[in-house]
PDB file of C-alpha atoms in Angstrom:
ATOM      1  CA  MET A1461      93.820  35.967 127.135  1.00 80.00           C
ATOM      2  CA  VAL A1462      92.508  39.313 125.905  1.00 90.00           C
ATOM      3  CA  ASN A1463      90.950  39.606 122.434  1.00 96.00           C
ATOM      4  CA  SER A1464      92.296  42.286 120.125  1.00 98.00           C
ATOM      5  CA  THR A1465      91.032  44.626 117.428  1.00 98.00           C
ATOM      6  CA  ILE A1466      93.739  45.621 114.959  1.00 98.00           C
ATOM      7  CA  VAL A1467      93.020  49.055 113.480  1.00 97.00           C
ATOM      8  CA  ILE A1468      94.691  49.988 110.183  1.00 96.00           C
ATOM      9  CA  PRO A1469      94.300  53.454 108.634  1.00 93.00           C
ATOM     10  CA  ALA A1470      94.958  53.294 104.882  1.00 91.00           C
ATOM     11  CA  HIS A1471      94.709  55.729 101.984  1.00 86.00           C
ATOM     12  CA  GLU A1472      96.618  53.992  99.201  1.00 86.00           C
ATOM     13  CA  LEU A1473      96.633  50.495  97.716  1.00 87.00           C
ATOM     14  CA  ASN A1474     100.223  49.292  97.416  1.00 89.00           C
ATOM     15  CA  THR A1475     102.587  46.431  98.248  1.00 90.00           C
ATOM     16  CA  LYS A1476     103.339  47.882 101.688  1.00 92.00           C
ATOM     17  CA  LEU A1477      99.695  47.551 102.689  1.00 94.00           C
ATOM     18  CA  GLU A1478      99.534  43.990 101.356  1.00 94.00           C
ATOM     19  CA  LYS A1479     102.644  43.035 103.349  1.00 93.00           C
ATOM     20  CA  SER A1480     101.200  44.627 106.470  1.00 95.00           C
ATOM     21  CA  ILE A1481      97.875  42.811 106.150  1.00 96.00           C
ATOM     22  CA  ASN A1482      99.513  39.449 105.449  1.00 95.00           C
ATOM     23  CA  SER A1483     101.768  39.795 108.501  1.00 96.00           C
ATOM     24  CA  ILE A1484      98.663  40.315 110.633  1.00 96.00           C
ATOM     25  CA  LEU A1485      96.455  37.628 109.079  1.00 95.00           C
ATOM     26  CA  SER A1486      99.104  34.986 109.694  1.00 91.00           C
ATOM     27  CA  GLN A1487      98.795  35.324 113.470  1.00 94.00           C
ATOM     28  CA  ILE A1488      95.333  36.514 114.526  1.00 93.00           C
ATOM     29  CA  GLU A1489      92.991  34.224 116.431  1.00 92.00           C
ATOM     30  CA  ASP A1490      89.307  33.587 115.780  1.00 91.00           C
ATOM     31  CA  GLU A1491      88.212  36.004 118.485  1.00 94.00           C
ATOM     32  CA  ASP A1492      90.326  38.861 117.118  1.00 97.00           C
ATOM     33  CA  GLU A1493      89.233  41.270 114.417  1.00 97.00           C
ATOM     34  CA  ILE A1494      90.835  43.563 111.858  1.00 97.00           C
ATOM     35  CA  ILE A1495      89.318  46.911 110.959  1.00 97.00           C
ATOM     36  CA  LEU A1496      90.711  48.811 107.986  1.00 96.00           C
ATOM     37  CA  ILE A1497      89.578  52.373 107.388  1.00 94.00           C
ATOM     38  CA  SER A1498      90.009  53.500 103.797  1.00 89.00           C
ATOM     39  CA  ASN A1499      90.602  57.231 103.827  1.00 80.00           C
ATOM     40  CA  ASN A1500      88.650  58.583 100.830  1.00 78.00           C
ATOM     41  CA  ASN A1501      89.704  55.724  98.507  1.00 86.00           C
ATOM     42  CA  LYS A1502      86.757  53.685  97.254  1.00 89.00           C
ATOM     43  CA  GLU A1503      88.933  51.492  95.015  1.00 91.00           C
ATOM     44  CA  LEU A1504      91.050  50.509  98.011  1.00 91.00           C
ATOM     45  CA  ALA A1505      87.976  49.700 100.099  1.00 91.00           C
ATOM     46  CA  ILE A1506      86.496  47.486  97.371  1.00 92.00           C
ATOM     47  CA  HIS A1507      89.795  45.667  96.775  1.00 93.00           C
ATOM     48  CA  ILE A1508      90.344  44.864 100.458  1.00 94.00           C
ATOM     49  CA  ASN A1509      86.729  43.827 100.928  1.00 92.00           C
ATOM     50  CA  ASP A1510      86.945  41.424  97.968  1.00 94.00           C
ATOM     51  CA  LYS A1511      90.402  39.987  98.657  1.00 95.00           C
ATOM     52  CA  TYR A1512      90.224  39.822 102.457  1.00 94.00           C
ATOM     53  CA  PRO A1513      86.595  39.205 103.480  1.00 94.00           C
ATOM     54  CA  ILE A1514      87.705  38.640 107.077  1.00 94.00           C
ATOM     55  CA  ILE A1515      88.609  42.343 107.347  1.00 95.00           C
ATOM     56  CA  ASN A1516      85.931  44.850 108.295  1.00 95.00           C
ATOM     57  CA  VAL A1517      86.350  47.775 105.890  1.00 94.00           C
ATOM     58  CA  PHE A1518      85.065  51.308 106.477  1.00 92.00           C
ATOM     59  CA  LEU A1519      85.254  54.119 103.922  1.00 88.00           C
ATOM     60  CA  THR A1520      85.549  57.785 104.920  1.00 85.00           C
ATOM     61  CA  ASP A1521      84.916  60.823 102.727  1.00 77.00           C
ATOM     62  CA  TYR A1522      87.358  63.083 104.524  1.00 70.00           C
ATOM     63  CA  LYS A1523      90.537  63.172 102.471  1.00 63.00           C
ATOM     64  CA  HIS A1524      92.661  65.451 104.638  1.00 63.00           C
ATOM     65  CA  PHE A1525      91.748  64.266 108.132  1.00 70.00           C
ATOM     66  CA  GLY A1526      94.495  61.666 108.236  1.00 78.00           C
ATOM     67  CA  ALA A1527      95.082  58.682 110.483  1.00 86.00           C
ATOM     68  CA  GLY A1528      93.508  60.268 113.569  1.00 89.00           C
ATOM     69  CA  LEU A1529      89.997  60.173 112.144  1.00 90.00           C
ATOM     70  CA  CYS A1530      90.588  56.608 110.946  1.00 91.00           C
ATOM     71  CA  ARG A1531      91.771  55.513 114.385  1.00 93.00           C
ATOM     72  CA  ASN A1532      88.710  57.027 116.017  1.00 94.00           C
ATOM     73  CA  ILE A1533      86.421  55.246 113.554  1.00 94.00           C
ATOM     74  CA  GLY A1534      88.208  51.938 114.123  1.00 95.00           C
ATOM     75  CA  ALA A1535      88.031  52.335 117.897  1.00 96.00           C
ATOM     76  CA  LYS A1536      84.342  53.235 117.698  1.00 96.00           C
ATOM     77  CA  PHE A1537      83.404  50.011 115.911  1.00 96.00           C
ATOM     78  CA  ALA A1538      85.924  47.748 117.663  1.00 97.00           C
ATOM     79  CA  GLN A1539      84.372  44.743 119.413  1.00 96.00           C
ATOM     80  CA  CYS A1540      87.445  43.682 121.399  1.00 97.00           C
ATOM     81  CA  GLU A1541      88.922  44.960 124.648  1.00 97.00           C
ATOM     82  CA  GLN A1542      92.421  45.650 123.333  1.00 98.00           C
ATOM     83  CA  LEU A1543      93.119  48.082 120.487  1.00 98.00           C
ATOM     84  CA  ILE A1544      96.277  47.584 118.423  1.00 98.00           C
ATOM     85  CA  PHE A1545      96.929  50.490 116.074  1.00 97.00           C
ATOM     86  CA  ILE A1546      99.122  49.649 113.084  1.00 96.00           C
ATOM     87  CA  ASP A1547      99.967  51.908 110.166  1.00 93.00           C
ATOM     88  CA  SER A1548      99.485  50.507 106.671  1.00 93.00           C
ATOM     89  CA  ASP A1549     103.245  50.404 106.043  1.00 92.00           C
ATOM     90  CA  VAL A1550     104.106  48.384 109.151  1.00 93.00           C
ATOM     91  CA  VAL A1551     104.944  44.665 109.115  1.00 94.00           C
ATOM     92  CA  LEU A1552     104.522  42.694 112.319  1.00 95.00           C
ATOM     93  CA  PRO A1553     107.013  39.958 113.213  1.00 94.00           C
ATOM     94  CA  THR A1554     105.876  36.416 113.894  1.00 95.00           C
ATOM     95  CA  GLY A1555     104.396  36.380 117.383  1.00 96.00           C
ATOM     96  CA  GLY A1556     103.955  40.163 117.451  1.00 96.00           C
ATOM     97  CA  ILE A1557     100.247  40.124 118.240  1.00 96.00           C
ATOM     98  CA  GLN A1558     100.821  37.429 120.862  1.00 96.00           C
ATOM     99  CA  THR A1559     103.372  39.705 122.538  1.00 96.00           C
ATOM    100  CA  PHE A1560     100.886  42.578 122.592  1.00 97.00           C
ATOM    101  CA  LYS A1561      98.322  40.274 124.189  1.00 97.00           C
ATOM    102  CA  GLU A1562     100.663  38.779 126.775  1.00 96.00           C
ATOM    103  CA  ASN A1563     101.706  42.223 127.978  1.00 96.00           C
ATOM    104  CA  TYR A1564      98.225  43.753 127.940  1.00 97.00           C
ATOM    105  CA  GLN A1565      97.172  45.794 130.954  1.00 96.00           C
ATOM    106  CA  PRO A1566      93.850  47.683 130.964  1.00 95.00           C
ATOM    107  CA  GLU A1567      95.470  51.007 131.878  1.00 96.00           C
ATOM    108  CA  CYS A1568      98.751  50.843 129.964  1.00 95.00           C
ATOM    109  CA  ILE A1569     100.038  51.943 126.553  1.00 95.00           C
ATOM    110  CA  LEU A1570     102.225  49.267 124.943  1.00 94.00           C
ATOM    111  CA  MET A1571     105.001  50.333 122.568  1.00 91.00           C
ATOM    112  CA  PRO A1572     107.147  48.054 120.404  1.00 89.00           C
ATOM    113  CA  THR A1573     110.560  48.897 119.026  1.00 85.00           C
ATOM    114  CA  ILE A1574     110.128  50.293 115.510  1.00 85.00           C
ATOM    115  CA  GLU A1575     112.808  49.777 112.886  1.00 85.00           C
ATOM    116  CA  CYS A1576     112.725  51.343 109.421  1.00 85.00           C
ATOM    117  CA  TRP A1577     113.359  49.100 106.424  1.00 85.00           C
ATOM    118  CA  ASP A1578     113.144  49.515 102.666  1.00 82.00           C
ATOM    119  CA  GLU A1579     110.984  47.269 100.505  1.00 75.00           C
ATOM    120  CA  ASN A1580     114.005  45.111  99.619  1.00 82.00           C
ATOM    121  CA  ASP A1581     114.332  44.156 103.298  1.00 82.00           C
ATOM    122  CA  ASN A1582     117.343  46.343 103.999  1.00 86.00           C
ATOM    123  CA  LEU A1583     117.587  48.178 107.300  1.00 83.00           C
ATOM    124  CA  LEU A1584     117.928  51.903 106.598  1.00 78.00           C
ATOM    125  CA  GLU A1585     121.220  53.050 108.061  1.00 59.00           C
ATOM    126  CA  LYS A1586     120.198  56.506 109.279  1.00 55.00           C
ATOM    127  CA  ASP A1587     117.190  55.045 111.066  1.00 52.00           C
ATOM    128  CA  LYS A1588     119.272  52.218 112.455  1.00 58.00           C
ATOM    129  CA  ARG A1589     121.388  54.809 114.262  1.00 50.00           C
ATOM    130  CA  PHE A1590     118.297  56.743 115.345  1.00 54.00           C
ATOM    131  CA  TYR A1591     116.653  53.715 116.906  1.00 59.00           C
ATOM    132  CA  ALA A1592     119.914  52.630 118.488  1.00 59.00           C
ATOM    133  CA  TYR A1593     119.770  55.998 120.244  1.00 55.00           C
ATOM    134  CA  LEU A1594     116.189  55.320 121.349  1.00 62.00           C
ATOM    135  CA  ASP A1595     117.242  51.970 122.769  1.00 63.00           C
ATOM    136  CA  SER A1596     120.030  53.634 124.729  1.00 58.00           C
ATOM    137  CA  VAL A1597     117.672  56.071 126.457  1.00 55.00           C
ATOM    138  CA  LYS A1598     114.734  53.782 127.233  1.00 57.00           C
ATOM    139  CA  GLY A1599     115.925  53.079 130.770  1.00 53.00           C
ATOM    140  CA  PHE A1600     116.437  56.779 131.413  1.00 50.00           C
ATOM    141  CA  ILE A1601     112.989  57.611 130.064  1.00 49.00           C
ATOM    142  CA  LEU A1602     111.160  54.975 132.087  1.00 51.00           C
ATOM    143  CA  SER A1603     112.977  56.031 135.248  1.00 49.00           C
ATOM    144  CA  GLY A1604     111.252  59.403 135.015  1.00 48.00           C
ATOM    145  CA  GLY A1605     114.063  61.369 133.416  1.00 43.00           C
ATOM    146  CA  HIS A1606     112.000  62.246 130.347  1.00 47.00           C
ATOM    147  CA  GLN A1607     108.374  62.455 129.342  1.00 57.00           C
ATOM    148  CA  VAL A1608     107.758  58.980 127.965  1.00 62.00           C
ATOM    149  CA  SER A1609     104.665  60.213 126.133  1.00 64.00           C
ATOM    150  CA  ASN A1610     107.053  61.745 123.596  1.00 65.00           C
ATOM    151  CA  MET A1611     108.013  58.188 122.599  1.00 67.00           C
ATOM    152  CA  VAL A1612     104.525  57.055 121.574  1.00 77.00           C
ATOM    153  CA  TRP A1613     104.516  56.751 117.795  1.00 76.00           C
ATOM    154  CA  GLY A1614     101.297  56.363 115.833  1.00 79.00           C
ATOM    155  CA  THR A1615     103.194  53.875 113.668  1.00 87.00           C
ATOM    156  CA  CYS A1616     102.292  51.108 116.121  1.00 92.00           C
ATOM    157  CA  PHE A1617     100.981  51.132 119.686  1.00 95.00           C
ATOM    158  CA  SER A1618      98.292  49.488 121.795  1.00 97.00           C
ATOM    159  CA  MET A1619      95.889  50.401 124.596  1.00 97.00           C
ATOM    160  CA  SER A1620      92.480  49.387 125.890  1.00 98.00           C
ATOM    161  CA  LYS A1621      89.342  50.573 124.147  1.00 98.00           C
ATOM    162  CA  LYS A1622      87.919  51.734 127.475  1.00 98.00           C
ATOM    163  CA  VAL A1623      90.875  53.985 128.266  1.00 98.00           C
ATOM    164  CA  TYR A1624      91.059  55.265 124.674  1.00 98.00           C
ATOM    165  CA  TRP A1625      87.515  56.593 124.922  1.00 98.00           C
ATOM    166  CA  ASP A1626      87.891  57.646 128.537  1.00 97.00           C
ATOM    167  CA  LEU A1627      90.465  60.087 127.142  1.00 97.00           C
ATOM    168  CA  GLY A1628      88.179  61.055 124.256  1.00 97.00           C
ATOM    169  CA  GLY A1629      90.258  59.344 121.558  1.00 96.00           C
ATOM    170  CA  ILE A1630      92.229  61.433 119.061  1.00 94.00           C
ATOM    171  CA  ASP A1631      91.285  65.108 119.475  1.00 94.00           C
ATOM    172  CA  THR A1632      89.485  66.293 116.326  1.00 90.00           C
ATOM    173  CA  GLN A1633      91.424  69.576 116.305  1.00 90.00           C
ATOM    174  CA  PHE A1634      94.598  67.599 115.561  1.00 86.00           C
ATOM    175  CA  TYR A1635      93.233  65.491 112.687  1.00 86.00           C
ATOM    176  CA  GLY A1636      95.850  65.248 109.949  1.00 80.00           C
ATOM    177  CA  LEU A1637      98.642  66.734 112.067  1.00 82.00           C
ATOM    178  CA  PRO A1638     101.814  64.945 113.248  1.00 78.00           C
ATOM    179  CA  CYS A1639     100.904  65.586 116.893  1.00 82.00           C
ATOM    180  CA  GLU A1640      97.696  63.474 116.839  1.00 87.00           C
ATOM    181  CA  GLU A1641      99.024  60.553 118.870  1.00 88.00           C
ATOM    182  CA  GLY A1642     101.391  62.728 120.903  1.00 86.00           C
ATOM    183  CA  ASP A1643      98.458  64.707 122.264  1.00 91.00           C
ATOM    184  CA  LEU A1644      96.612  61.482 123.160  1.00 93.00           C
ATOM    185  CA  ALA A1645      99.753  60.196 124.898  1.00 90.00           C
ATOM    186  CA  LYS A1646     100.129  63.428 126.889  1.00 89.00           C
ATOM    187  CA  ARG A1647      96.557  63.125 128.160  1.00 93.00           C
ATOM    188  CA  PHE A1648      97.175  59.459 128.987  1.00 94.00           C
ATOM    189  CA  GLU A1649     100.359  60.382 130.847  1.00 90.00           C
ATOM    190  CA  THR A1650      98.503  62.939 132.953  1.00 91.00           C
ATOM    191  CA  LYS A1651      95.780  60.503 134.022  1.00 94.00           C
ATOM    192  CA  TYR A1652      97.404  57.053 133.959  1.00 93.00           C
ATOM    193  CA  ASN A1653     101.160  57.416 133.324  1.00 89.00           C
ATOM    194  CA  ASN A1654     101.697  53.710 132.646  1.00 91.00           C
ATOM    195  CA  PHE A1655     103.788  52.977 129.552  1.00 89.00           C
ATOM    196  CA  MET A1656     105.569  49.770 128.605  1.00 89.00           C
ATOM    197  CA  PHE A1657     108.101  48.920 125.922  1.00 86.00           C
ATOM    198  CA  ILE A1658     107.329  45.370 124.832  1.00 89.00           C
ATOM    199  CA  PRO A1659     109.887  42.865 123.508  1.00 87.00           C
ATOM    200  CA  THR A1660     108.952  42.883 119.858  1.00 87.00           C
ATOM    201  CA  ILE A1661     110.354  44.733 116.828  1.00 86.00           C
ATOM    202  CA  VAL A1662     108.072  45.892 114.028  1.00 90.00           C
ATOM    203  CA  LYS A1663     109.210  46.916 110.553  1.00 90.00           C
ATOM    204  CA  HIS A1664     108.229  50.317 109.247  1.00 89.00           C
ATOM    205  CA  LEU A1665     108.610  50.164 105.460  1.00 89.00           C
ATOM    206  CA  GLY A1666     110.206  53.513 104.725  1.00 79.00           C
ATOM    207  CA  GLU A1667     112.047  56.296 106.476  1.00 66.00           C
ATOM    208  CA  THR A1668     110.753  58.272 109.410  1.00 57.00           C
ATOM    209  CA  GLN A1669     109.266  61.655 108.610  1.00 51.00           C
TER     210      GLN A1669
END
């Protein structure tokens, strides 16, 4: 089975990040790796390095370049074939990484269902309705009735390292902008056009923006 590098962009030390890391550590295998990129936060980098020595920590000095720069750094240093991008406020379910691995294809973007929860483990009602709508249109989207690239959320997705860099990674002109991953997905759609919703649900701790 494919080995995976989990890439986590992070700029703040909080309980959401701790929950995210713990959900990942509980299910990685020896051949997998975790890369956390601390976005201009030295205290965060030191804390993670001390508490979780298994995690490879990188520190950037570019405060306003956002998750895109962090994802490019993580992908650059990744040693594994599969990249799994996870935001620092996302909690993976048990077996989530296994599901990413089982569904891995070298030229495919994998997308889980993303539900928004608060920190008291309550599903946020407005997002519950929103994602129910997404579920209802998945079949229509994958049948070609809509550009599926619009459904790729930076919150959590996976693709091969080779294809990521074949596309040039996140375009530097979009660093820090909401369209970072959308632009990557559009380029992927043009060249490969192979997207898959996988049968796992991840928790995003907070509301959508």
